[in-house]
Coordinates of C-alpha atoms in Angstrom, one line a residue:
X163 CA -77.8 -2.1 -49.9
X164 CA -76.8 0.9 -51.0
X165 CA -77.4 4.9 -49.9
X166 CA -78.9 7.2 -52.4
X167 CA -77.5 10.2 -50.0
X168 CA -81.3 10.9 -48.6
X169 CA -81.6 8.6 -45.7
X170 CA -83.0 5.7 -48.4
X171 CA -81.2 2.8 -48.4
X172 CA -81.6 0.6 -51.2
X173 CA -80.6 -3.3 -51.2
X174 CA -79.1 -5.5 -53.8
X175 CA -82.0 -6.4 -55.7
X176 CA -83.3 -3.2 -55.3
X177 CA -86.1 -2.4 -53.0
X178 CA -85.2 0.3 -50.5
X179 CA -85.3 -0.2 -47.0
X180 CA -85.1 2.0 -44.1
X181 CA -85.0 -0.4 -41.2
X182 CA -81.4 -1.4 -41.6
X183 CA -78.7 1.5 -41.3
X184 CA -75.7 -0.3 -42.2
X185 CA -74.2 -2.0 -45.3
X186 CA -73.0 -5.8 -43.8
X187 CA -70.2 -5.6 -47.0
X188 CA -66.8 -4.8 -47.1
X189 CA -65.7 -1.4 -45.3
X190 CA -63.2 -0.7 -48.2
X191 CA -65.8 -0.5 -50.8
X192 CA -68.7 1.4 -48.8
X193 CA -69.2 3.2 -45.5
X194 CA -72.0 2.7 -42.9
X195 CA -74.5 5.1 -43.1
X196 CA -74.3 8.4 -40.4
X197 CA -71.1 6.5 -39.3
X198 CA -68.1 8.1 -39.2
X199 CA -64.7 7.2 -40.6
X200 CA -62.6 4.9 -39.2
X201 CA -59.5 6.6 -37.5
X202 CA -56.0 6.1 -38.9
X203 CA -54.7 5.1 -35.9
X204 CA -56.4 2.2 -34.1
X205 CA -58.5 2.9 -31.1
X206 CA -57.0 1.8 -27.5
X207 CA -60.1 2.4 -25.8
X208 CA -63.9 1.7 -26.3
X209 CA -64.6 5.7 -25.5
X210 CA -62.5 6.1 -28.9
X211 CA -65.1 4.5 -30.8
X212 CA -68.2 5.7 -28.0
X213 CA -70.2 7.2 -31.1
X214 CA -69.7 3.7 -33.1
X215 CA -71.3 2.2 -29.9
X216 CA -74.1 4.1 -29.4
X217 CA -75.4 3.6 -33.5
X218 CA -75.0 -0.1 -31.8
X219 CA -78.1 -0.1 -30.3
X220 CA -80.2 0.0 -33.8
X221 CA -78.4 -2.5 -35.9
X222 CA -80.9 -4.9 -37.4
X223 CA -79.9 -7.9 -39.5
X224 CA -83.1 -8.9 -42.0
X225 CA -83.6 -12.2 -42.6
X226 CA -83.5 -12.0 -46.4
X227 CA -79.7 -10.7 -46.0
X228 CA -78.9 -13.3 -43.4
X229 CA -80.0 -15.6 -46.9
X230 CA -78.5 -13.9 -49.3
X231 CA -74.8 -14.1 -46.9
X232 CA -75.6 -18.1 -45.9
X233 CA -72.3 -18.9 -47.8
X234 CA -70.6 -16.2 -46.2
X235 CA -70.0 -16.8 -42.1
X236 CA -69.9 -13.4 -41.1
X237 CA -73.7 -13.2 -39.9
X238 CA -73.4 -15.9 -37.6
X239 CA -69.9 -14.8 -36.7
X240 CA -71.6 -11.5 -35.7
X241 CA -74.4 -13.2 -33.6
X242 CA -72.2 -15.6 -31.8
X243 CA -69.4 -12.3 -31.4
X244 CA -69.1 -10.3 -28.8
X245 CA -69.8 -6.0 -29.0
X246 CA -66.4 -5.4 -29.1
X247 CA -65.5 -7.6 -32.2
X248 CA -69.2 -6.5 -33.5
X249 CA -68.0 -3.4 -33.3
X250 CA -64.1 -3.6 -34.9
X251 CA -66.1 -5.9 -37.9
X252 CA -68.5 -3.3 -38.6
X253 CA -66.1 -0.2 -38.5
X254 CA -62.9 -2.2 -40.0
X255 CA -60.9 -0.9 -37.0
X256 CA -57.0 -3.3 -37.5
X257 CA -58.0 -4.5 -41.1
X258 CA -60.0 -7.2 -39.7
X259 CA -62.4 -9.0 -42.6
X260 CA -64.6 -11.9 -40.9
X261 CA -65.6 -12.9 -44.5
X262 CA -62.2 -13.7 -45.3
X263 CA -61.1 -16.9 -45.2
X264 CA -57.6 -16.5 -45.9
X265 CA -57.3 -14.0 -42.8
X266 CA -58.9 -17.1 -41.0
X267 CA -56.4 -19.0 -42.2
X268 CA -53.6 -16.9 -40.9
X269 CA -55.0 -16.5 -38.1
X270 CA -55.2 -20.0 -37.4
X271 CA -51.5 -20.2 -38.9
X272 CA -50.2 -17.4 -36.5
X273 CA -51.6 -19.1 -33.6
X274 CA -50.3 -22.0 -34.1
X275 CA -46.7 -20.3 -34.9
X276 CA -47.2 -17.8 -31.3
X277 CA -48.3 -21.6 -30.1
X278 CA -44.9 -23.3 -30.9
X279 CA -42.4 -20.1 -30.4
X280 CA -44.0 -20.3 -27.1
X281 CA -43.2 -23.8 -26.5
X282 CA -40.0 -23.0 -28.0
X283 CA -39.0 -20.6 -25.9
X284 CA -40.4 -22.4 -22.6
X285 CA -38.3 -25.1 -23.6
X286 CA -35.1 -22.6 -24.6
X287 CA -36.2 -20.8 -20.7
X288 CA -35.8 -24.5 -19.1
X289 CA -33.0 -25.3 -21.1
X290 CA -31.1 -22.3 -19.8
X291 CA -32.2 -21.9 -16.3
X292 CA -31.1 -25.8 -16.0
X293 CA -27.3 -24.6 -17.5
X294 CA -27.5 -21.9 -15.2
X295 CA -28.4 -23.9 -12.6
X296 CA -25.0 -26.3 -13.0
X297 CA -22.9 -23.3 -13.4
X298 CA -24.1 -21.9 -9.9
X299 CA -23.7 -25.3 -8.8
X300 CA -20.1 -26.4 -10.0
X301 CA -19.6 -22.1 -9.1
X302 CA -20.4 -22.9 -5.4
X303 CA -18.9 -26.5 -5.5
X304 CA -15.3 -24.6 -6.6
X305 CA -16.0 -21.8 -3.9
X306 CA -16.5 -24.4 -1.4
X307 CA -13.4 -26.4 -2.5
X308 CA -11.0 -23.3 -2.2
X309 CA -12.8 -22.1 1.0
X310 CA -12.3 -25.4 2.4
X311 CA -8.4 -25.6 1.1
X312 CA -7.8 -22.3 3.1
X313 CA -9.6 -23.3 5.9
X314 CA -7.5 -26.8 6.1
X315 CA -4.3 -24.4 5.6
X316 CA -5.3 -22.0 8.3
X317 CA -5.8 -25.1 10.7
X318 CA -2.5 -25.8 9.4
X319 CA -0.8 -22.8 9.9
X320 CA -3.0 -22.1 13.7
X321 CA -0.9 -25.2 14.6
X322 CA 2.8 -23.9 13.2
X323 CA 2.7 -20.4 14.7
X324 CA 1.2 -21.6 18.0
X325 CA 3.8 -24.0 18.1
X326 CA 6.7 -21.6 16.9
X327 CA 5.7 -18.5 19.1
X328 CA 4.8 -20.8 22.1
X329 CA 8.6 -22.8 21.4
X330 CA 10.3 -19.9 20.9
X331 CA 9.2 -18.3 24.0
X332 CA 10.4 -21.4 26.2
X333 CA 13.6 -22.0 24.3
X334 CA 14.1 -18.7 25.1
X335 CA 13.7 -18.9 28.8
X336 CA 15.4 -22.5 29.2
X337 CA 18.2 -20.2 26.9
X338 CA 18.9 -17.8 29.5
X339 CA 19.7 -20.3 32.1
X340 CA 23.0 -21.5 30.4
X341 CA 23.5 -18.1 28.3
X342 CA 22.8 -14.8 30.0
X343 CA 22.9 -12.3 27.6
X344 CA 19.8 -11.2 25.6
X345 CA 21.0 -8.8 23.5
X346 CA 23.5 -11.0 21.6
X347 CA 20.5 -13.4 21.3
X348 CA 18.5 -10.3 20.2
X349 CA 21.4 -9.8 17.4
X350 CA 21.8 -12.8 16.4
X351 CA 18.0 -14.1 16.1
X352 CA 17.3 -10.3 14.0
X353 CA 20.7 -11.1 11.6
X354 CA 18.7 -14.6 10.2
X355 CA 16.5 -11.9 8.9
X356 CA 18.8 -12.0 5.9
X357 CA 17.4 -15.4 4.9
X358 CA 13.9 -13.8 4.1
X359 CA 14.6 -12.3 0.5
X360 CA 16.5 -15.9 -0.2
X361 CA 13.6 -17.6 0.5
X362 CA 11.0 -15.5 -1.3
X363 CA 13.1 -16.0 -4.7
X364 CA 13.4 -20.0 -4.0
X365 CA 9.3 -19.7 -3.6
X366 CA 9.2 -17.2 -6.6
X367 CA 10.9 -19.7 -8.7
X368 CA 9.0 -22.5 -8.0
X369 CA 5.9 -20.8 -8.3
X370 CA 6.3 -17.9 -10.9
X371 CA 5.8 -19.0 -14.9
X372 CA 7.7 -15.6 -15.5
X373 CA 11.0 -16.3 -13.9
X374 CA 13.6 -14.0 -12.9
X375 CA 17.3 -13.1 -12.0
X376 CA 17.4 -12.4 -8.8
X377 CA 19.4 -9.1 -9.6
X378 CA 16.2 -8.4 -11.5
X379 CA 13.7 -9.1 -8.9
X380 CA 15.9 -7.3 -6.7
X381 CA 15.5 -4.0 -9.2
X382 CA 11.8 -4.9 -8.9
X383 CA 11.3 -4.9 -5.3
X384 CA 13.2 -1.8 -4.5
X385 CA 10.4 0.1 -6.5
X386 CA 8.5 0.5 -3.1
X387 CA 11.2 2.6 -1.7
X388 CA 10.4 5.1 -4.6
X389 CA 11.6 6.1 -8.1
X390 CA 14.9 6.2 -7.1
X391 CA 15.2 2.7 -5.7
X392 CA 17.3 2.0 -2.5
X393 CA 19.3 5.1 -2.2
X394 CA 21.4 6.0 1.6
X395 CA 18.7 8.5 2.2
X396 CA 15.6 6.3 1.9
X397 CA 17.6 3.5 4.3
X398 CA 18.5 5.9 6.9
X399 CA 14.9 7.3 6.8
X400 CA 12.8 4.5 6.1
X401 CA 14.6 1.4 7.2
X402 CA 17.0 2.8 9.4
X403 CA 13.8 3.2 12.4
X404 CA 12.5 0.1 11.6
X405 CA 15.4 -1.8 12.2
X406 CA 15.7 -0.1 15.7
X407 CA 12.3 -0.4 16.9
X408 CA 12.6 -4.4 15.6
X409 CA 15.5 -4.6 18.0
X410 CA 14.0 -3.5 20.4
X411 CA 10.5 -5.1 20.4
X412 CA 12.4 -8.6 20.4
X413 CA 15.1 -7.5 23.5
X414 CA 12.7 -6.2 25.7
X415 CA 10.9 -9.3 25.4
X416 CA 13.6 -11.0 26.4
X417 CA 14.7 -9.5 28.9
X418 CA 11.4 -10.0 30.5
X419 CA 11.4 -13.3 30.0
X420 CA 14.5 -13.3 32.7
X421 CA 12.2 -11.4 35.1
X422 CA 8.5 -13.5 34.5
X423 CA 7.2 -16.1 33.3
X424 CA 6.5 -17.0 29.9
X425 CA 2.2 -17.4 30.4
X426 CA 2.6 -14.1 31.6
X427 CA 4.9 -12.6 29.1
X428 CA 2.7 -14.1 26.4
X429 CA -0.5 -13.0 27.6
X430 CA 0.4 -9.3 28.1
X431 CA 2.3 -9.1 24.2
X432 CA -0.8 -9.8 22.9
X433 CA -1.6 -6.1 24.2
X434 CA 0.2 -5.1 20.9
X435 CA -3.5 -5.4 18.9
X436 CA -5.0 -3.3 21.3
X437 CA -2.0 -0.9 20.9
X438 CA -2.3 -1.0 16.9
X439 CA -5.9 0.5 17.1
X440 CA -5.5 3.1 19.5
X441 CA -2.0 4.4 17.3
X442 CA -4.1 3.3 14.0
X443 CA -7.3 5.7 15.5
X444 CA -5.3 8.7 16.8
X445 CA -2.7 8.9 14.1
X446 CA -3.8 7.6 10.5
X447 CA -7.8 8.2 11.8
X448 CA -8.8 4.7 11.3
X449 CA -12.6 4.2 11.7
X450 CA -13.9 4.5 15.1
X451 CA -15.5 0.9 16.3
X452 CA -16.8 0.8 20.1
X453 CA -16.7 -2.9 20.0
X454 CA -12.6 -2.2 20.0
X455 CA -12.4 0.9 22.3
X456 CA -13.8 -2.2 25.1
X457 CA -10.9 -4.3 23.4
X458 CA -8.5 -2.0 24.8
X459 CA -10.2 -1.5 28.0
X460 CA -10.2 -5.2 28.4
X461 CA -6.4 -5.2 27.7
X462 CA -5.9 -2.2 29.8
X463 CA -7.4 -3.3 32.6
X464 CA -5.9 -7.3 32.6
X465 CA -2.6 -5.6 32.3
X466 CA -3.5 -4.2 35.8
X467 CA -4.7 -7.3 37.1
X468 CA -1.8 -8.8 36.0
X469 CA 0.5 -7.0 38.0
X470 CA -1.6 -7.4 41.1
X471 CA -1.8 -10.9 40.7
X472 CA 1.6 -11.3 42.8
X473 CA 1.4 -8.5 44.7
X474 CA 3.0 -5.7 43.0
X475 CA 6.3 -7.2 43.4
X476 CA 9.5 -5.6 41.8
X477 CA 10.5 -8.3 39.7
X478 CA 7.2 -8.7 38.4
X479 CA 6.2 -4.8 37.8
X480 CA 9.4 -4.6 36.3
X481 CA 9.0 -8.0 34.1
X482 CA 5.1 -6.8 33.3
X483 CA 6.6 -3.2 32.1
X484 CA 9.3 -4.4 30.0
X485 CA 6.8 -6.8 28.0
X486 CA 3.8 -4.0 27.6
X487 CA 7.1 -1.7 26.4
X488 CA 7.6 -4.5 23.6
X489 CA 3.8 -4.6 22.9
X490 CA 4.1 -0.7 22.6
X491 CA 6.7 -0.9 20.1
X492 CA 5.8 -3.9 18.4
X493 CA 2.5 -1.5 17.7
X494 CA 4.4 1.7 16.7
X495 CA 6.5 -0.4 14.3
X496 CA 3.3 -1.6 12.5
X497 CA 1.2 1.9 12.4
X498 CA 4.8 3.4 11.1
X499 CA 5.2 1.2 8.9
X500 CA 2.1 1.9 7.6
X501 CA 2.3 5.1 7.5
X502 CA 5.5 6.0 5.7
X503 CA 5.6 2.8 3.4
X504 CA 2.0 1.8 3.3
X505 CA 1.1 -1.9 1.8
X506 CA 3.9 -4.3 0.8
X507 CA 3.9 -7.1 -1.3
X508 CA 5.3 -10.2 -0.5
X509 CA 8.5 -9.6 -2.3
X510 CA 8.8 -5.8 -0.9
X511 CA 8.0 -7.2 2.5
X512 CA 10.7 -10.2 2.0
X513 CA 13.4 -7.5 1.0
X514 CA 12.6 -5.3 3.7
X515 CA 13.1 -7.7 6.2
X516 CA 16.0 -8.6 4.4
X517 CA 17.9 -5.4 4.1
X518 CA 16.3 -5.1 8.1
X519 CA 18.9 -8.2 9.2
X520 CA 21.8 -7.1 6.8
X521 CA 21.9 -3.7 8.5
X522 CA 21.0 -5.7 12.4
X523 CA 24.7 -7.4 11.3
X524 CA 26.8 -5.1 10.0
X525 CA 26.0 -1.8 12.2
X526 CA 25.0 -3.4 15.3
X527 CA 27.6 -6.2 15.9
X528 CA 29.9 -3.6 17.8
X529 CA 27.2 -3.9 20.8
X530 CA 27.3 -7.1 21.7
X531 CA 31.2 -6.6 21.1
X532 CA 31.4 -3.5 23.9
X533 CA 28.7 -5.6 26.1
X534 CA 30.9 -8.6 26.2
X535 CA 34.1 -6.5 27.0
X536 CA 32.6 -4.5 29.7
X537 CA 31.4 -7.8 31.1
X538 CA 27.6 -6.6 31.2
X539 CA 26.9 -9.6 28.9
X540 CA 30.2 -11.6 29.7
X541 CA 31.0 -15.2 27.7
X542 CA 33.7 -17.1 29.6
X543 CA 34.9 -19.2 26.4
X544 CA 33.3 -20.0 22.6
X545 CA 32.9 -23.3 23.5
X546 CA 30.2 -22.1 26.3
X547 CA 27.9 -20.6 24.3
X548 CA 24.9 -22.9 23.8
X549 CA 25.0 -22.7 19.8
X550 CA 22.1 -25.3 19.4
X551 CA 19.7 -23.0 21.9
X552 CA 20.7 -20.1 19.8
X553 CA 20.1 -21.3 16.5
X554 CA 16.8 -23.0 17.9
X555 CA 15.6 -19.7 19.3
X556 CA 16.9 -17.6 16.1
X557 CA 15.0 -20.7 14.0
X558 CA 11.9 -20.4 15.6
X559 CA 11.4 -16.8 15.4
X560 CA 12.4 -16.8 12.1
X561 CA 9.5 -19.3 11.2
X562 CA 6.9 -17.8 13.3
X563 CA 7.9 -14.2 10.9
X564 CA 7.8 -16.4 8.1
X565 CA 4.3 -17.7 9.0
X566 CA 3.1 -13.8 10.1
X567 CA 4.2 -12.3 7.2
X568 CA 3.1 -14.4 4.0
X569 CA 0.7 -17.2 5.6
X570 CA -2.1 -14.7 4.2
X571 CA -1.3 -16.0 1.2
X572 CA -2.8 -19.3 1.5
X573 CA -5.2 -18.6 4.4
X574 CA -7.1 -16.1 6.3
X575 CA -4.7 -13.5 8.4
X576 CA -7.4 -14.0 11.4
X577 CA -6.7 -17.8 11.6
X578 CA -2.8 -16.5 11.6
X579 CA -3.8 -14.0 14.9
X580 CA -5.6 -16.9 16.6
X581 CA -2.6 -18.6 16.5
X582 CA -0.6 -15.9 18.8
X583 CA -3.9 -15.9 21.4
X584 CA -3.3 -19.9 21.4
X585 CA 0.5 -19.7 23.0
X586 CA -0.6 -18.1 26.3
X587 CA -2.7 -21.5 27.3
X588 CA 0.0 -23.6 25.9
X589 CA 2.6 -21.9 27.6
X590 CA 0.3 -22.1 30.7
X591 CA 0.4 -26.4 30.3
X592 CA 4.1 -26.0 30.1
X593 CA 4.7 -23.8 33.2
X594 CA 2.1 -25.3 35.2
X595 CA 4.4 -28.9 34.6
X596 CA 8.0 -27.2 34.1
X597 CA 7.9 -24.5 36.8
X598 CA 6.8 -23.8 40.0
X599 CA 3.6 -21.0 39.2
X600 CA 0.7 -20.2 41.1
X601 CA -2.5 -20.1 38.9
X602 CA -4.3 -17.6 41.1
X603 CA -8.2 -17.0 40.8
X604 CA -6.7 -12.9 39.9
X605 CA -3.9 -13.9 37.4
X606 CA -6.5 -16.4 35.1
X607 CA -9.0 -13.6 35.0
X608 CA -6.7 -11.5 34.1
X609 CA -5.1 -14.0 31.4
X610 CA -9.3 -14.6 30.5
X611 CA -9.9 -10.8 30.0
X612 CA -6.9 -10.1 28.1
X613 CA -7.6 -13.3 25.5
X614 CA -11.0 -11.9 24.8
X615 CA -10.2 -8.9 24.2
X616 CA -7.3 -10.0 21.3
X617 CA -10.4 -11.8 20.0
X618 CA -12.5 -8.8 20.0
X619 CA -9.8 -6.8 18.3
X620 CA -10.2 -9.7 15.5
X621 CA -13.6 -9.1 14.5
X622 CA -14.2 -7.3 11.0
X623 CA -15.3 -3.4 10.5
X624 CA -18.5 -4.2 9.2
X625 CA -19.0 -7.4 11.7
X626 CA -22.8 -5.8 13.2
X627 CA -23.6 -5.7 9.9
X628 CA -22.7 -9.5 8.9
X629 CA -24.8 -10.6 12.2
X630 CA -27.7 -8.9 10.7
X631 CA -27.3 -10.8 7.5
X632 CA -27.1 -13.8 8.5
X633 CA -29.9 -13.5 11.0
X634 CA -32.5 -12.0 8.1
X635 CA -30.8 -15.2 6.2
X636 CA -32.0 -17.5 8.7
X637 CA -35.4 -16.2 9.1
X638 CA -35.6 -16.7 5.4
X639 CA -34.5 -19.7 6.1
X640 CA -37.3 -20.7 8.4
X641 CA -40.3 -19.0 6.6
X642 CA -40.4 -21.3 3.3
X643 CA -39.7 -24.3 6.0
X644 CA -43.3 -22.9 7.5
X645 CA -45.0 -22.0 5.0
X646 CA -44.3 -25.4 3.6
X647 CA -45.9 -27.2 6.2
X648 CA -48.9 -25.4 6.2
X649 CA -49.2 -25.8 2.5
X650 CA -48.6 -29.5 3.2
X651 CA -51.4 -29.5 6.0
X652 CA -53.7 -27.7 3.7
X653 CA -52.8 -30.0 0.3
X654 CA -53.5 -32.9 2.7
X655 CA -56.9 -31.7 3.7
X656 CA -57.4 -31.5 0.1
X657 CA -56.7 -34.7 -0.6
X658 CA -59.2 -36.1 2.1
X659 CA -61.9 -34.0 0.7
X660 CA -61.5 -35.7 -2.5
X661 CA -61.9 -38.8 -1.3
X662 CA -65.1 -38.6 0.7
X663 CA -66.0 -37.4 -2.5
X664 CA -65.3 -39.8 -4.9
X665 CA -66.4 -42.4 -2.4
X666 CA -70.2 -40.8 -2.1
X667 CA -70.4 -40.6 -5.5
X668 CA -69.5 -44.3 -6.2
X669 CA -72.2 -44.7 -3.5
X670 CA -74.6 -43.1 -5.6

C-alpha cells in the first residue's frame, strides 16, 4: 500500500483502502502513515515511543495482505508477538527486520555464541575459584605450619628460661652459703656479657647468605649509636647509665636473695612489668589501658601483702625493698633504653650488651678489688672461691639474657614473659623441699595476686577488641550450623510430601 499524501492509501495491486493505516513493508523504504520518525537514539522506555502506542490501538491486518505475505513470517510473527516487539517491528526501533531471515539466523547464531561464552566462562569462574580455593588452602596449611613451629619453639623456649631464671636464682642462693660476696658475683656474671656479640656473629654466619668480617659487622652495628659510630661521648652518655643501672638491677637482687627467699624474691621482680607501664605511661605517654592501671594495683598491693606475710620483720622488709628496688631499676633501664636508643636489632642489641660487659670489666674491677681489701667482701685464699658456683651462676644468667633478648626471633615474646611468671611456683617446689618456709594462707595470695597481675600486663593493646572478634566469629559460626538444620528439617518434610504423593498417585 502506498500513501497518495491525502489520507488514501493505495495497495499493491491498486485499490485504495482506508481501513488499514500502516504499510506492513520495510521501514527503510516507506514510513507509516501519521507516524512519526523513528528516533536516532533507541528508546529506553515505552513513554518514548507513547504516541507509537496509542496509533496501536487501530492497526488492522486484512486478510488479502496476510495472503499476499504467506511466504513471508512476519504476519504471524506479529500475531503470536507481543506489543512491545509489535511495536519495535512496526517503527524499526534497533534495526530489527522480522522478515529477514538472515537476522534470524544471527540471531540464532548469537545465542548460541552468548550460550557457549557463558558456559565458557562458568566453567573458566569454577576453574578459578577451585585454584583459588588450593592456594587459600596450601596459604592456611603454610600459616598453620609456621604458627605451629613457633608455638613448638615457644614451648621450647617457656621451658629454658623457666629453668635458667628459676636455676639461676637457687644457684645463687646455695652460692652465698660458701661465697659471701655479691658484688664480685654481680661483676663477674655482668663481664660474660662480652660473649653476646661473639655469639651473634657465630649465628650470623651460620645463618646469613651475605657473610661478613666481623670488623665489618662491627662498623655495621655501631650505626645505631649515630653517624658518628661509637665515639667516647656517645659511651659515656648512652652506654655509660646503662651499664650502671645493669649492675645494679643484678646486685640488688642478690643481695636480697641473702635476706629472703628465692619464691619471694621471684615473685616480687616480676613487679618490674608493672613498673615498665607506669614509667612507659608517665614518661614516653604510652597508651592509657585500665585493664593495666589494675595490673599495677594488683602488684602494688601483693607487694604489701607480701611484707605482712611474716610480720613486718626487718630482714624481710629489708629483703622485700631491696628486690622491688631491682624491679624499679630493671624498669627504668628498659623505658631509658627506649627512650634515648629506641628499637635495636639483634646485632645492635648483641653489641650493646657487649660493649655493656667490656666496660663492667675494665672500669669496675677496682670494686671488688677495694671490697676485698677492706674486708667488706673478704676471700680467705683463691682456692676458696667456689669457681664452678660462679661460672654456673654467671652461665645461667647469661642464657636466660640470651633467651630474653633474641628468643623473639623464633617465637612469640609473650611465651618468653610466661616463662619469668613460671619460676615463682618452681622455686616455690624447691623451697617448700630444700628449706624450711611457711606457705601462709597471706603469702600465696599475695604470690596469686602478683602472678595475675604479670599476666594481665601481658595482654595486647587492642585485646577487647580481639574478644569481640572472635565472639561475632563464633556466632557466625553457630548461625549457618542452625540454619542448616532447619533447612534440613524443612528439605526433609519435602521429601515426605513427595512421597505420599507419588504413592496416591500410583494408587490412582
Amino acid at each position: 500500500m502506498i500513501g497518495d499524501g491525502e489520507g488514501t492509501v493505495w495497495d499493491r495491486v491498486g485499490r485504495p483502502r482506508r481501513d488499514c493505516m500502516c504499510y506492513l513493508g520495510p521501514p527503510s523504504t516507506l514510513m507509516p502513515i501519521g507516524m512519526r520518525k523513528s528516533p536516532d537514539v533507541s528508546p529506553r522506555r515505552l513513554s518514548d515511543i507513547s504516541p507509537q502506542l496509542r496509533q496501536l490501538k487501530y492497526l488492522v491486518v486484512d486478510e488479502s495482505i496476510k495472503e499476499d505475505l504467506k511466504s513471508s513470517r512476519s504476519v504471524e510473527d506479529i500475531n503470536s508477538a507481543s506489543i512491545e516487539e509489535r511495536i519495535l517491528r512496526i517503527t524499526g526501533y534497533y534495526g530489527y527486520q522480522p522478515w529477514s531471515a538472515s537476522c534470524k539466523s544471527e540471531d540464532r547464531v548469537r545465542e548460541n555464541v552468548v550460550g557457549t561464552t557463558e558456559a565458557q566462562a562458568s566453567a573458566g569462574a569454577a576453574g578459578a575459584e577451585t585454584a583459588s580455593d588450593r592456594q587459600k588452602l596450601h596459604c592456611c596449611i603454610r600459616v598453620s605450619t609456621v604458627q605451629m613451629q613457633k608455638a613448638l619453639w615457644g614451648v621450647a623456649m617457656v621451658m629454658c628460661v623457666c629453668s635458667s631464671w628459676a636455676g639461676s636464682t637457687q644457684l645463687a642462693k646455695l652460692t652465698f652459703k660458701h661465697f659471701d660476696a655479691p658484688f664480685t658475683l654481680t661483676w663477674f656474671a655482668t663481664s660474660w656479657n662480652c660473649l653476646f656479640f661473639p655469639v651473634y656473629y657465630i649465628g650470623h654466619l651460620c645463618k646469613s647468605p651475605e657473610r661478613q668480617t666481623p670488623r665489618q659487622r662491627f662498623r655495621e652495628c655501631c650505626r645505631f649509636f649515630g653517624d658518628d659510630g661509637l665515639t667516647p661521648k656517645v659511651f659515656f652518655t648512652k652506654v655509660a647509665p646503662f651499664g650502671l643501672l645493669w649492675i645494679l638491677t643484678n646486685y640488688l637482687y642478690l643481695q636480697a636473695l641473702r635476706k629472703i627467699n628465692t619464691t619471694d624474691a621471684s615473685a616480687l621482680f616480676c613487679c618490674n612489668k608493672a613498673f615498665v607501664f607506669l614509667l612507659s605511661w608517665i614518661v614516653l605517654r604510652d597508651r592509657f589501658m585500665g585493664v593495666r592501671i589494675v595490673a599495677a594495683i594488683l602488684a602494688i598491693a601483693g607487694i604489701v601483702m607480701m611484707t605482712y606475710a611474716d610480720g613486718f620483720h626487718s630482714h624481710s622488709v629489708i629483703g622485700i625493698t631491696l628486690v622491688v628496688a631491682s624491679a624499679s631499676m630493671s624498669a627504668l633501664y628498659k623505658v631509658l633504653f627506649k627512650m634515648v636508643l629506641g628499637s635495636a636489632k639483634f646485632g645492635e642489641a648483641a653489641l650493646f650488651l657487649t660493649i655493656v660487659g667490656s666496660a663492667n670489666f675494665v672500669f669496675v674491677s677496682f670494686v671488688p678489688l677495694i671490697l676485698y681489701f677492706t674486708h667488706v667482701e673478704y676471700i680467705g685464699s683463691p682456692e676458696d672461691i667456689p669457681w664452678a658456683y660462679l661460672c654456673g651462676v654467671a652461665g645461667l644468667l647469661f642464657a636466660f639474657n640470651i633467651l630474653v633478648n633474641f628468643g623473639v626471633a623464633i617465637t612469640y615474646p609473650t611465651l618468653i614473659s610466661l616463662g619469668i611468671v613460671l619460676s615463682v611456683p618452681v622455686n616455690a617446689m624447691v623451697d617448700h623441699y630444700t628449706c624450711e618456709i611457711n606457705f601462709n594462707t597471706v603469702r600465696l595470695i599475695a604470690v596469686f595476686i602478683i602472678c595475675l597481675g604479670f599476666l594481665m600486663l601481658l595482654l595486647p593493646e587492642d585485646w577487647d577488641q580481639c574478644i569481640i572478634e572472635l565472639s561475632m566469629k563464633l556466632r557466625k559460626r553457630e548461625e549457618p550450623t542452625e540454619g542448616s538444620g532447619e533447612a534440613g528439617a524443612t528439605t526433609g518434610l519435602n521429601w515426605r510430601g513427595r512421597g505420599r504423593t507419588s504413592m496416591s498417585t500410583f494408587a490412582h
